């Protein structure tokens, strides 16, 4: 039994995804990395759904918010997603398309969420984000 547990833990560690968030922008028909200076994910589970907002503060001063709603049917699925980007006079928004999602917990303890998502604007890819699996914390309101 102990050997099986060690193998399962090693497999999960190998497939766990990135330690830090990744943001890429679709530019000139290729994905280009964007430097992230700060990242947080806030939200909570409410009955049959978990709502979360991932916030990326980008090195150029832009802010990217990705709103995710995860439903349980019976497995976790992205039931809705919207994003918005703001930098000076530029404001963009669109829908979130799940590429792969990782979701844990949400019963006795708070949920943990991560995965890869494409952010589309008017039917075209604009950004791609990879969220490390982290607990979704309740936001602290000032």
PDB file of N, CA and C in Angstrom, residues 3-91:
ATOM      1  N   UNK A   3       3.915   1.670  -1.145  1.00  0.00           N
ATOM      2  CA  UNK A   3       4.553   1.864  -2.450  1.00  0.00           C
ATOM      3  C   UNK A   3       3.577   2.491  -3.443  1.00  0.00           C
ATOM      4  N   UNK A   4       2.315   2.062  -3.414  1.00  0.00           N
ATOM      5  CA  UNK A   4       1.312   2.626  -4.307  1.00  0.00           C
ATOM      6  C   UNK A   4       1.116   4.110  -4.024  1.00  0.00           C
ATOM      7  N   UNK A   5       1.087   4.479  -2.750  1.00  0.00           N
ATOM      8  CA  UNK A   5       0.915   5.879  -2.377  1.00  0.00           C
ATOM      9  C   UNK A   5       2.079   6.719  -2.885  1.00  0.00           C
ATOM     10  N   UNK A   6       3.292   6.214  -2.761  1.00  0.00           N
ATOM     11  CA  UNK A   6       4.471   6.946  -3.244  1.00  0.00           C
ATOM     12  C   UNK A   6       4.384   7.142  -4.754  1.00  0.00           C
ATOM     13  N   UNK A   7       3.988   6.112  -5.492  1.00  0.00           N
ATOM     14  CA  UNK A   7       3.873   6.226  -6.946  1.00  0.00           C
ATOM     15  C   UNK A   7       2.781   7.224  -7.347  1.00  0.00           C
ATOM     16  N   UNK A   8       1.675   7.200  -6.641  1.00  0.00           N
ATOM     17  CA  UNK A   8       0.593   8.143  -6.943  1.00  0.00           C
ATOM     18  C   UNK A   8       1.061   9.569  -6.698  1.00  0.00           C
ATOM     19  N   UNK A   9       1.752   9.804  -5.588  1.00  0.00           N
ATOM     20  CA  UNK A   9       2.259  11.148  -5.292  1.00  0.00           C
ATOM     21  C   UNK A   9       3.282  11.602  -6.327  1.00  0.00           C
ATOM     22  N   UNK A  10       4.167  10.710  -6.753  1.00  0.00           N
ATOM     23  CA  UNK A  10       5.145  11.057  -7.793  1.00  0.00           C
ATOM     24  C   UNK A  10       4.459  11.380  -9.113  1.00  0.00           C
ATOM     25  N   UNK A  11       3.449  10.611  -9.468  1.00  0.00           N
ATOM     26  CA  UNK A  11       2.703  10.859 -10.704  1.00  0.00           C
ATOM     27  C   UNK A  11       1.985  12.198 -10.647  1.00  0.00           C
ATOM     28  N   UNK A  12       1.344  12.499  -9.525  1.00  0.00           N
ATOM     29  CA  UNK A  12       0.662  13.786  -9.381  1.00  0.00           C
ATOM     30  C   UNK A  12       1.657  14.945  -9.451  1.00  0.00           C
ATOM     31  N   UNK A  13       2.813  14.791  -8.851  1.00  0.00           N
ATOM     32  CA  UNK A  13       3.823  15.856  -8.891  1.00  0.00           C
ATOM     33  C   UNK A  13       4.319  16.073 -10.313  1.00  0.00           C
ATOM     34  N   UNK A  14       4.474  15.006 -11.076  1.00  0.00           N
ATOM     35  CA  UNK A  14       4.966  15.127 -12.450  1.00  0.00           C
ATOM     36  C   UNK A  14       3.930  15.772 -13.364  1.00  0.00           C
ATOM     37  N   UNK A  15       2.660  15.591 -13.075  1.00  0.00           N
ATOM     38  CA  UNK A  15       1.589  16.111 -13.924  1.00  0.00           C
ATOM     39  C   UNK A  15       0.930  17.354 -13.341  1.00  0.00           C
ATOM     40  N   UNK A  16       1.513  17.929 -12.316  1.00  0.00           N
ATOM     41  CA  UNK A  16       0.858  18.975 -11.562  1.00  0.00           C
ATOM     42  C   UNK A  16       0.761  20.317 -12.247  1.00  0.00           C
ATOM     43  N   UNK A  17       1.476  20.566 -13.307  1.00  0.00           N
ATOM     44  CA  UNK A  17       1.397  21.855 -13.970  1.00  0.00           C
ATOM     45  C   UNK A  17       2.436  22.813 -13.428  1.00  0.00           C
ATOM     46  N   UNK A  18       2.342  24.064 -13.822  1.00  0.00           N
ATOM     47  CA  UNK A  18       3.368  25.038 -13.459  1.00  0.00           C
ATOM     48  C   UNK A  18       3.252  25.476 -12.002  1.00  0.00           C
ATOM     49  N   UNK A  19       4.362  25.948 -11.447  1.00  0.00           N
ATOM     50  CA  UNK A  19       4.373  26.512 -10.099  1.00  0.00           C
ATOM     51  C   UNK A  19       3.892  27.959 -10.127  1.00  0.00           C
ATOM     52  N   UNK A  20       4.155  28.659 -11.218  1.00  0.00           N
ATOM     53  CA  UNK A  20       3.803  30.067 -11.375  1.00  0.00           C
ATOM     54  C   UNK A  20       2.823  30.222 -12.542  1.00  0.00           C
ATOM     55  N   UNK A  21       2.009  31.261 -12.514  1.00  0.00           N
ATOM     56  CA  UNK A  21       1.065  31.472 -13.622  1.00  0.00           C
ATOM     57  C   UNK A  21       1.796  31.849 -14.907  1.00  0.00           C
ATOM     58  N   UNK A  22       1.185  31.485 -16.029  1.00  0.00           N
ATOM     59  CA  UNK A  22       1.743  31.795 -17.345  1.00  0.00           C
ATOM     60  C   UNK A  22       0.680  32.560 -18.129  1.00  0.00           C
ATOM     61  N   UNK A  23       1.082  33.664 -18.744  1.00  0.00           N
ATOM     62  CA  UNK A  23       0.203  34.426 -19.631  1.00  0.00           C
ATOM     63  C   UNK A  23       0.910  34.553 -20.970  1.00  0.00           C
ATOM     64  N   UNK A  24       0.167  34.276 -22.044  1.00  0.00           N
ATOM     65  CA  UNK A  24       0.689  34.441 -23.396  1.00  0.00           C
ATOM     66  C   UNK A  24      -0.328  35.230 -24.213  1.00  0.00           C
ATOM     67  N   UNK A  25       0.157  36.023 -25.139  1.00  0.00           N
ATOM     68  CA  UNK A  25      -0.708  36.799 -26.019  1.00  0.00           C
ATOM     69  C   UNK A  25      -0.551  36.254 -27.441  1.00  0.00           C
ATOM     70  N   UNK A  26      -1.658  36.183 -28.190  1.00  0.00           N
ATOM     71  CA  UNK A  26      -1.634  35.750 -29.589  1.00  0.00           C
ATOM     72  C   UNK A  26      -1.223  36.950 -30.427  1.00  0.00           C
ATOM     73  N   UNK A  27      -0.038  36.882 -31.017  1.00  0.00           N
ATOM     74  CA  UNK A  27       0.520  38.011 -31.747  1.00  0.00           C
ATOM     75  C   UNK A  27       1.275  37.483 -32.962  1.00  0.00           C
ATOM     76  N   UNK A  28       0.965  38.004 -34.135  1.00  0.00           N
ATOM     77  CA  UNK A  28       1.622  37.587 -35.380  1.00  0.00           C
ATOM     78  C   UNK A  28       1.557  36.078 -35.576  1.00  0.00           C
ATOM     79  N   UNK A  29       0.381  35.492 -35.342  1.00  0.00           N
ATOM     80  CA  UNK A  29       0.112  34.066 -35.546  1.00  0.00           C
ATOM     81  C   UNK A  29       0.937  33.139 -34.662  1.00  0.00           C
ATOM     82  N   UNK A  30       1.339  33.632 -33.480  1.00  0.00           N
ATOM     83  CA  UNK A  30       2.094  32.794 -32.547  1.00  0.00           C
ATOM     84  C   UNK A  30       1.835  33.269 -31.117  1.00  0.00           C
ATOM     85  N   UNK A  31       1.985  32.362 -30.156  1.00  0.00           N
ATOM     86  CA  UNK A  31       1.854  32.712 -28.749  1.00  0.00           C
ATOM     87  C   UNK A  31       3.153  33.328 -28.252  1.00  0.00           C
ATOM     88  N   UNK A  32       3.052  34.514 -27.655  1.00  0.00           N
ATOM     89  CA  UNK A  32       4.208  35.230 -27.116  1.00  0.00           C
ATOM     90  C   UNK A  32       4.036  35.370 -25.605  1.00  0.00           C
ATOM     91  N   UNK A  33       5.072  35.053 -24.800  1.00  0.00           N
ATOM     92  CA  UNK A  33       4.936  35.168 -23.342  1.00  0.00           C
ATOM     93  C   UNK A  33       4.814  36.622 -22.889  1.00  0.00           C
ATOM     94  N   UNK A  34       4.066  36.816 -21.810  1.00  0.00           N
ATOM     95  CA  UNK A  34       3.877  38.120 -21.185  1.00  0.00           C
ATOM     96  C   UNK A  34       4.344  37.980 -19.734  1.00  0.00           C
ATOM     97  N   UNK A  35       5.173  38.902 -19.259  1.00  0.00           N
ATOM     98  CA  UNK A  35       5.694  38.829 -17.892  1.00  0.00           C
ATOM     99  C   UNK A  35       4.597  39.169 -16.883  1.00  0.00           C
ATOM    100  N   UNK A  36       4.483  38.325 -15.855  1.00  0.00           N
ATOM    101  CA  UNK A  36       3.499  38.514 -14.786  1.00  0.00           C
ATOM    102  C   UNK A  36       4.242  38.985 -13.541  1.00  0.00           C
ATOM    103  N   UNK A  37       3.801  40.127 -12.968  1.00  0.00           N
ATOM    104  CA  UNK A  37       4.467  40.635 -11.766  1.00  0.00           C
ATOM    105  C   UNK A  37       3.741  40.230 -10.482  1.00  0.00           C
ATOM    106  N   UNK A  38       2.424  39.966 -10.549  1.00  0.00           N
ATOM    107  CA  UNK A  38       1.668  39.511  -9.381  1.00  0.00           C
ATOM    108  C   UNK A  38       0.469  38.702  -9.845  1.00  0.00           C
ATOM    109  N   UNK A  39       0.052  37.748  -9.002  1.00  0.00           N
ATOM    110  CA  UNK A  39      -1.060  36.866  -9.337  1.00  0.00           C
ATOM    111  C   UNK A  39      -1.820  36.520  -8.065  1.00  0.00           C
ATOM    112  N   UNK A  40      -3.144  36.462  -8.174  1.00  0.00           N
ATOM    113  CA  UNK A  40      -3.966  35.974  -7.071  1.00  0.00           C
ATOM    114  C   UNK A  40      -5.221  35.328  -7.652  1.00  0.00           C
ATOM    115  N   UNK A  41      -5.832  34.465  -6.851  1.00  0.00           N
ATOM    116  CA  UNK A  41      -7.112  33.882  -7.239  1.00  0.00           C
ATOM    117  C   UNK A  41      -8.006  33.903  -6.004  1.00  0.00           C
ATOM    118  N   UNK A  42      -9.184  34.496  -6.166  1.00  0.00           N
ATOM    119  CA  UNK A  42     -10.127  34.650  -5.067  1.00  0.00           C
ATOM    120  C   UNK A  42     -11.483  34.119  -5.488  1.00  0.00           C
ATOM    121  N   UNK A  43     -12.267  33.712  -4.520  1.00  0.00           N
ATOM    122  CA  UNK A  43     -13.612  33.243  -4.795  1.00  0.00           C
ATOM    123  C   UNK A  43     -14.086  32.316  -3.711  1.00  0.00           C
ATOM    124  N   UNK A  44     -15.137  31.567  -4.007  1.00  0.00           N
ATOM    125  CA  UNK A  44     -15.658  30.622  -3.029  1.00  0.00           C
ATOM    126  C   UNK A  44     -16.654  29.677  -3.673  1.00  0.00           C
ATOM    127  N   UNK A  45     -16.893  28.587  -2.965  1.00  0.00           N
ATOM    128  CA  UNK A  45     -17.903  27.629  -3.394  1.00  0.00           C
ATOM    129  C   UNK A  45     -19.243  28.059  -2.827  1.00  0.00           C
ATOM    130  N   UNK A  46     -20.267  27.970  -3.663  1.00  0.00           N
ATOM    131  CA  UNK A  46     -21.617  28.312  -3.238  1.00  0.00           C
ATOM    132  C   UNK A  46     -22.539  27.216  -3.754  1.00  0.00           C
ATOM    133  N   UNK A  47     -22.829  26.245  -2.907  1.00  0.00           N
ATOM    134  CA  UNK A  47     -23.682  25.132  -3.307  1.00  0.00           C
ATOM    135  C   UNK A  47     -23.043  24.316  -4.410  1.00  0.00           C
ATOM    136  N   UNK A  48     -23.698  24.248  -5.567  1.00  0.00           N
ATOM    137  CA  UNK A  48     -23.228  23.436  -6.687  1.00  0.00           C
ATOM    138  C   UNK A  48     -22.285  24.158  -7.624  1.00  0.00           C
ATOM    139  N   UNK A  49     -21.760  25.311  -7.227  1.00  0.00           N
ATOM    140  CA  UNK A  49     -20.849  26.065  -8.103  1.00  0.00           C
ATOM    141  C   UNK A  49     -19.707  26.657  -7.301  1.00  0.00           C
ATOM    142  N   UNK A  50     -18.586  26.818  -7.966  1.00  0.00           N
ATOM    143  CA  UNK A  50     -17.475  27.585  -7.413  1.00  0.00           C
ATOM    144  C   UNK A  50     -17.242  28.743  -8.355  1.00  0.00           C
ATOM    145  N   UNK A  51     -17.222  29.945  -7.815  1.00  0.00           N
ATOM    146  CA  UNK A  51     -16.932  31.142  -8.610  1.00  0.00           C
ATOM    147  C   UNK A  51     -15.588  31.674  -8.165  1.00  0.00           C
ATOM    148  N   UNK A  52     -14.728  31.978  -9.146  1.00  0.00           N
ATOM    149  CA  UNK A  52     -13.384  32.461  -8.836  1.00  0.00           C
ATOM    150  C   UNK A  52     -12.974  33.533  -9.830  1.00  0.00           C
ATOM    151  N   UNK A  53     -12.116  34.440  -9.383  1.00  0.00           N
ATOM    152  CA  UNK A  53     -11.530  35.460 -10.247  1.00  0.00           C
ATOM    153  C   UNK A  53     -10.017  35.379 -10.089  1.00  0.00           C
ATOM    154  N   UNK A  54      -9.335  35.074 -11.185  1.00  0.00           N
ATOM    155  CA  UNK A  54      -7.874  35.079 -11.219  1.00  0.00           C
ATOM    156  C   UNK A  54      -7.435  36.455 -11.721  1.00  0.00           C
ATOM    157  N   UNK A  55      -6.558  37.103 -10.967  1.00  0.00           N
ATOM    158  CA  UNK A  55      -6.077  38.441 -11.329  1.00  0.00           C
ATOM    159  C   UNK A  55      -4.584  38.390 -11.613  1.00  0.00           C
ATOM    160  N   UNK A  56      -4.230  38.852 -12.800  1.00  0.00           N
ATOM    161  CA  UNK A  56      -2.844  38.926 -13.227  1.00  0.00           C
ATOM    162  C   UNK A  56      -2.454  40.394 -13.344  1.00  0.00           C
ATOM    163  N   UNK A  57      -1.426  40.802 -12.641  1.00  0.00           N
ATOM    164  CA  UNK A  57      -0.856  42.137 -12.822  1.00  0.00           C
ATOM    165  C   UNK A  57       0.376  41.924 -13.695  1.00  0.00           C
ATOM    166  N   UNK A  58       0.337  42.500 -14.879  1.00  0.00           N
ATOM    167  CA  UNK A  58       1.398  42.271 -15.856  1.00  0.00           C
ATOM    168  C   UNK A  58       2.476  43.336 -15.707  1.00  0.00           C
ATOM    169  N   UNK A  59       3.688  42.981 -16.113  1.00  0.00           N
ATOM    170  CA  UNK A  59       4.828  43.857 -15.898  1.00  0.00           C
ATOM    171  C   UNK A  59       4.707  45.202 -16.610  1.00  0.00           C
ATOM    172  N   UNK A  60       3.933  45.261 -17.682  1.00  0.00           N
ATOM    173  CA  UNK A  60       3.771  46.527 -18.409  1.00  0.00           C
ATOM    174  C   UNK A  60       2.720  47.436 -17.768  1.00  0.00           C
ATOM    175  N   UNK A  61       2.153  47.008 -16.625  1.00  0.00           N
ATOM    176  CA  UNK A  61       1.147  47.807 -15.932  1.00  0.00           C
ATOM    177  C   UNK A  61      -0.276  47.386 -16.218  1.00  0.00           C
ATOM    178  N   UNK A  62      -0.486  46.489 -17.151  1.00  0.00           N
ATOM    179  CA  UNK A  62      -1.835  46.014 -17.478  1.00  0.00           C
ATOM    180  C   UNK A  62      -2.346  45.075 -16.390  1.00  0.00           C
ATOM    181  N   UNK A  63      -3.662  44.972 -16.315  1.00  0.00           N
ATOM    182  CA  UNK A  63      -4.315  44.042 -15.393  1.00  0.00           C
ATOM    183  C   UNK A  63      -5.255  43.161 -16.204  1.00  0.00           C
ATOM    184  N   UNK A  64      -5.153  41.849 -15.980  1.00  0.00           N
ATOM    185  CA  UNK A  64      -5.994  40.869 -16.658  1.00  0.00           C
ATOM    186  C   UNK A  64      -6.765  40.111 -15.593  1.00  0.00           C
ATOM    187  N   UNK A  65      -8.105  40.150 -15.668  1.00  0.00           N
ATOM    188  CA  UNK A  65      -8.973  39.416 -14.744  1.00  0.00           C
ATOM    189  C   UNK A  65      -9.668  38.307 -15.529  1.00  0.00           C
ATOM    190  N   UNK A  66      -9.646  37.105 -14.972  1.00  0.00           N
ATOM    191  CA  UNK A  66     -10.308  35.957 -15.582  1.00  0.00           C
ATOM    192  C   UNK A  66     -11.328  35.417 -14.589  1.00  0.00           C
ATOM    193  N   UNK A  67     -12.613  35.552 -14.929  1.00  0.00           N
ATOM    194  CA  UNK A  67     -13.703  35.094 -14.075  1.00  0.00           C
ATOM    195  C   UNK A  67     -14.110  33.694 -14.515  1.00  0.00           C
ATOM    196  N   UNK A  68     -14.140  32.763 -13.562  1.00  0.00           N
ATOM    197  CA  UNK A  68     -14.472  31.373 -13.851  1.00  0.00           C
ATOM    198  C   UNK A  68     -15.623  30.928 -12.965  1.00  0.00           C
ATOM    199  N   UNK A  69     -16.541  30.177 -13.552  1.00  0.00           N
ATOM    200  CA  UNK A  69     -17.601  29.544 -12.782  1.00  0.00           C
ATOM    201  C   UNK A  69     -17.539  28.051 -13.077  1.00  0.00           C
ATOM    202  N   UNK A  70     -17.301  27.274 -12.033  1.00  0.00           N
ATOM    203  CA  UNK A  70     -17.181  25.825 -12.168  1.00  0.00           C
ATOM    204  C   UNK A  70     -18.425  25.182 -11.574  1.00  0.00           C
ATOM    205  N   UNK A  71     -19.099  24.369 -12.381  1.00  0.00           N
ATOM    206  CA  UNK A  71     -20.261  23.616 -11.913  1.00  0.00           C
ATOM    207  C   UNK A  71     -19.883  22.153 -11.762  1.00  0.00           C
ATOM    208  N   UNK A  72     -20.757  21.395 -11.133  1.00  0.00           N
ATOM    209  CA  UNK A  72     -20.498  19.968 -10.885  1.00  0.00           C
ATOM    210  C   UNK A  72     -21.608  19.173 -11.545  1.00  0.00           C
ATOM    211  N   UNK A  73     -21.222  18.323 -12.522  1.00  0.00           N
ATOM    212  CA  UNK A  73     -22.235  17.668 -13.351  1.00  0.00           C
ATOM    213  C   UNK A  73     -21.875  16.227 -13.676  1.00  0.00           C
ATOM    214  N   UNK A  74     -21.606  15.256 -12.885  1.00  0.00           N
ATOM    215  CA  UNK A  74     -21.178  15.348 -11.493  1.00  0.00           C
ATOM    216  C   UNK A  74     -19.704  15.756 -11.377  1.00  0.00           C
ATOM    217  N   UNK A  75     -18.964  15.692 -12.480  1.00  0.00           N
ATOM    218  CA  UNK A  75     -17.556  16.113 -12.463  1.00  0.00           C
ATOM    219  C   UNK A  75     -17.477  17.627 -12.624  1.00  0.00           C
ATOM    220  N   UNK A  76     -16.420  18.256 -12.106  1.00  0.00           N
ATOM    221  CA  UNK A  76     -16.261  19.704 -12.281  1.00  0.00           C
ATOM    222  C   UNK A  76     -16.103  20.069 -13.766  1.00  0.00           C
ATOM    223  N   UNK A  77     -16.867  21.069 -14.207  1.00  0.00           N
ATOM    224  CA  UNK A  77     -16.780  21.576 -15.578  1.00  0.00           C
ATOM    225  C   UNK A  77     -16.872  23.101 -15.541  1.00  0.00           C
ATOM    226  N   UNK A  78     -16.200  23.753 -16.483  1.00  0.00           N
ATOM    227  CA  UNK A  78     -16.322  25.197 -16.596  1.00  0.00           C
ATOM    228  C   UNK A  78     -17.697  25.505 -17.174  1.00  0.00           C
ATOM    229  N   UNK A  79     -18.568  26.103 -16.365  1.00  0.00           N
ATOM    230  CA  UNK A  79     -19.922  26.391 -16.841  1.00  0.00           C
ATOM    231  C   UNK A  79     -20.039  27.802 -17.410  1.00  0.00           C
ATOM    232  N   UNK A  80     -19.110  28.692 -17.039  1.00  0.00           N
ATOM    233  CA  UNK A  80     -19.110  30.051 -17.584  1.00  0.00           C
ATOM    234  C   UNK A  80     -17.741  30.668 -17.340  1.00  0.00           C
ATOM    235  N   UNK A  81     -17.359  31.568 -18.225  1.00  0.00           N
ATOM    236  CA  UNK A  81     -16.095  32.275 -18.046  1.00  0.00           C
ATOM    237  C   UNK A  81     -16.060  33.551 -18.862  1.00  0.00           C
ATOM    238  N   UNK A  82     -15.513  34.596 -18.277  1.00  0.00           N
ATOM    239  CA  UNK A  82     -15.388  35.891 -18.925  1.00  0.00           C
ATOM    240  C   UNK A  82     -14.051  36.497 -18.491  1.00  0.00           C
ATOM    241  N   UNK A  83     -13.459  37.302 -19.347  1.00  0.00           N
ATOM    242  CA  UNK A  83     -12.192  37.955 -18.999  1.00  0.00           C
ATOM    243  C   UNK A  83     -12.231  39.413 -19.414  1.00  0.00           C
ATOM    244  N   UNK A  84     -11.389  40.221 -18.743  1.00  0.00           N
ATOM    245  CA  UNK A  84     -11.201  41.600 -19.169  1.00  0.00           C
ATOM    246  C   UNK A  84      -9.755  42.014 -18.921  1.00  0.00           C
ATOM    247  N   UNK A  85      -9.282  42.895 -19.787  1.00  0.00           N
ATOM    248  CA  UNK A  85      -7.901  43.369 -19.797  1.00  0.00           C
ATOM    249  C   UNK A  85      -7.945  44.891 -19.833  1.00  0.00           C
ATOM    250  N   UNK A  86      -7.117  45.526 -19.014  1.00  0.00           N
ATOM    251  CA  UNK A  86      -7.088  46.988 -18.991  1.00  0.00           C
ATOM    252  C   UNK A  86      -5.647  47.481 -18.900  1.00  0.00           C
ATOM    253  N   UNK A  87      -5.317  48.437 -19.767  1.00  0.00           N
ATOM    254  CA  UNK A  87      -4.028  49.117 -19.759  1.00  0.00           C
ATOM    255  C   UNK A  87      -4.263  50.522 -20.308  1.00  0.00           C
ATOM    256  N   UNK A  88      -4.086  51.513 -19.452  1.00  0.00           N
ATOM    257  CA  UNK A  88      -4.274  52.921 -19.841  1.00  0.00           C
ATOM    258  C   UNK A  88      -5.614  53.089 -20.548  1.00  0.00           C
ATOM    259  N   UNK A  89      -5.607  53.481 -21.827  1.00  0.00           N
ATOM    260  CA  UNK A  89      -6.846  53.708 -22.579  1.00  0.00           C
ATOM    261  C   UNK A  89      -7.364  52.456 -23.278  1.00  0.00           C
ATOM    262  N   UNK A  90      -6.689  51.323 -23.116  1.00  0.00           N
ATOM    263  CA  UNK A  90      -7.076  50.088 -23.788  1.00  0.00           C
ATOM    264  C   UNK A  90      -7.875  49.208 -22.838  1.00  0.00           C
ATOM    265  N   UNK A  91      -9.019  48.742 -23.319  1.00  0.00           N
ATOM    266  CA  UNK A  91      -9.852  47.830 -22.554  1.00  0.00           C
ATOM    267  C   UNK A  91     -10.382  46.755 -23.498  1.00  0.00           C
TER     268      UNK A  91
END
